Amino acid sequence: MAEKLYESVAASLEGKKLASFTRISSTVQAAMEEALVRILTPRCSIDILRDVHAAREQRKPYVVVFVGVNGVGKSTNLAKVAYWLLQHEMNVMIAACDTF
């Protein structure tokens, strides 16, 4: 991922001329933001319920991972997704770990 981001930013900045009084750091930051949006935006829509049913038919677990720093809402969103799956008569198992 880091290499893909680096290559994308480098390609977008290669040969680029900056206007007077333009900060290099803000130009690099803008290129990085554009690259991240392009890399992280799904190319097709995701139907989680369809994917869960497909995994269930193959008798395989469907795994969702919530990753992030403290206080960004991982547990809240995990609970919402678990509740939604339960409403659709899916079985839910939650496992947690921490680095403390």
C-alpha positions as a Markdown table, in Angstrom:
| # | Residue | x | y | z |
|---|---|---|---|---|
| 1 | Met | 0.0 | 0.0 | 0.0 |
| 2 | Ala | 2.8 | 2.4 | 0.9 |
| 3 | Glu | 4.6 | 1.7 | -2.3 |
| 4 | Lys | 1.5 | 2.2 | -4.3 |
| 5 | Leu | 0.8 | 5.5 | -2.6 |
| 6 | Tyr | 4.4 | 6.6 | -3.1 |
| 7 | Glu | 4.3 | 5.8 | -6.8 |
| 8 | Ser | 1.0 | 7.5 | -7.3 |
| 9 | Val | 2.2 | 10.7 | -5.6 |
| 10 | Ala | 5.5 | 10.7 | -7.4 |
| 11 | Ala | 3.8 | 10.3 | -10.8 |
| 12 | Ser | 1.4 | 13.1 | -10.1 |
| 13 | Leu | 4.2 | 15.5 | -9.0 |
| 14 | Glu | 6.7 | 14.6 | -11.7 |
| 15 | Gly | 7.4 | 17.5 | -13.9 |
| 16 | Lys | 4.9 | 19.7 | -12.1 |
| 17 | Lys | 5.8 | 23.4 | -11.8 |
| 18 | Leu | 4.8 | 25.4 | -8.8 |
| 19 | Ala | 3.5 | 28.9 | -8.9 |
| 20 | Ser | 5.3 | 31.6 | -7.0 |
| 21 | Phe | 4.8 | 31.5 | -3.3 |
| 22 | Thr | 3.3 | 28.0 | -3.4 |
| 23 | Arg | 4.5 | 25.8 | -0.6 |
| 24 | Ile | 5.9 | 22.4 | -1.6 |
| 25 | Ser | 4.5 | 20.7 | 1.5 |
| 26 | Ser | 0.9 | 21.8 | 0.6 |
| 27 | Thr | 1.3 | 20.6 | -3.0 |
| 28 | Val | 2.6 | 17.2 | -1.8 |
| 29 | Gln | -0.2 | 17.0 | 0.8 |
| 30 | Ala | -2.8 | 17.7 | -1.9 |
| 31 | Ala | -1.3 | 15.0 | -4.2 |
| 32 | Met | -1.2 | 12.6 | -1.3 |
| 33 | Glu | -4.9 | 13.2 | -0.5 |
| 34 | Glu | -5.9 | 12.7 | -4.1 |
| 35 | Ala | -3.9 | 9.5 | -4.3 |
| 36 | Leu | -5.5 | 8.1 | -1.1 |
| 37 | Val | -9.0 | 8.9 | -2.3 |
| 38 | Arg | -8.3 | 7.2 | -5.6 |
| 39 | Ile | -6.7 | 4.1 | -4.0 |
| 40 | Leu | -9.3 | 3.7 | -1.2 |
| 41 | Thr | -12.4 | 4.4 | -3.3 |
| 42 | Pro | -14.1 | 1.1 | -4.2 |
| 43 | Arg | -14.4 | 0.5 | -7.9 |
| 44 | Cys | -17.7 | -1.3 | -7.5 |
| 45 | Ser | -20.5 | -1.3 | -5.0 |
| 46 | Ile | -20.2 | -3.7 | -2.1 |
| 47 | Asp | -23.2 | -5.8 | -1.0 |
| 48 | Ile | -22.2 | -7.1 | 2.4 |
| 49 | Leu | -25.3 | -9.1 | 2.9 |
| 50 | Arg | -24.9 | -10.9 | -0.4 |
| 51 | Asp | -21.3 | -11.6 | 0.4 |
| 52 | Val | -22.2 | -12.9 | 3.9 |
| 53 | His | -24.8 | -15.3 | 2.3 |
| 54 | Ala | -22.2 | -16.5 | -0.2 |
| 55 | Ala | -19.7 | -17.3 | 2.5 |
| 56 | Arg | -22.5 | -19.0 | 4.6 |
| 57 | Glu | -23.4 | -21.2 | 1.6 |
| 58 | Gln | -19.7 | -22.3 | 1.4 |
| 59 | Arg | -19.7 | -22.9 | 5.2 |
| 60 | Lys | -17.0 | -20.3 | 5.6 |
| 61 | Pro | -16.9 | -17.4 | 8.0 |
| 62 | Tyr | -17.3 | -13.9 | 6.7 |
| 63 | Val | -14.7 | -11.7 | 8.5 |
| 64 | Val | -14.9 | -8.0 | 9.0 |
| 65 | Val | -12.0 | -6.2 | 10.7 |
| 66 | Phe | -12.3 | -2.8 | 12.4 |
| 67 | Val | -8.9 | -1.1 | 12.9 |
| 68 | Gly | -8.1 | 2.3 | 14.2 |
| 69 | Val | -6.7 | 4.4 | 17.0 |
| 70 | Asn | -8.4 | 4.9 | 20.3 |
| 71 | Gly | -11.6 | 7.0 | 20.2 |
| 72 | Val | -12.6 | 6.9 | 16.6 |
| 73 | Gly | -15.7 | 4.8 | 16.9 |
| 74 | Lys | -14.6 | 1.2 | 16.2 |
| 75 | Ser | -16.8 | -0.3 | 18.9 |
| 76 | Thr | -19.8 | 1.8 | 18.1 |
| 77 | Asn | -19.7 | 0.9 | 14.4 |
| 78 | Leu | -19.0 | -2.7 | 15.3 |
| 79 | Ala | -22.1 | -2.8 | 17.4 |
| 80 | Lys | -24.2 | -1.2 | 14.6 |
| 81 | Val | -22.9 | -3.8 | 12.0 |
| 82 | Ala | -23.5 | -6.7 | 14.4 |
| 83 | Tyr | -27.0 | -5.5 | 15.2 |
| 84 | Trp | -27.7 | -5.1 | 11.5 |
| 85 | Leu | -26.5 | -8.6 | 10.8 |
| 86 | Leu | -28.6 | -10.0 | 13.6 |
| 87 | Gln | -31.6 | -8.3 | 12.2 |
| 88 | His | -31.0 | -10.2 | 9.0 |
| 89 | Glu | -30.8 | -13.5 | 10.9 |
| 90 | Met | -27.1 | -13.9 | 10.7 |
| 91 | Asn | -24.9 | -15.4 | 13.5 |
| 92 | Val | -22.4 | -12.9 | 14.8 |
| 93 | Met | -19.2 | -13.5 | 16.8 |
| 94 | Ile | -17.0 | -10.7 | 18.1 |
| 95 | Ala | -13.4 | -11.1 | 19.0 |
| 96 | Ala | -11.2 | -8.2 | 20.2 |
| 97 | Cys | -7.6 | -7.6 | 20.9 |
| 98 | Asp | -5.5 | -4.7 | 22.0 |
| 99 | Thr | -1.9 | -3.6 | 22.1 |
| 100 | Phe | -1.7 | -2.5 | 25.7 |
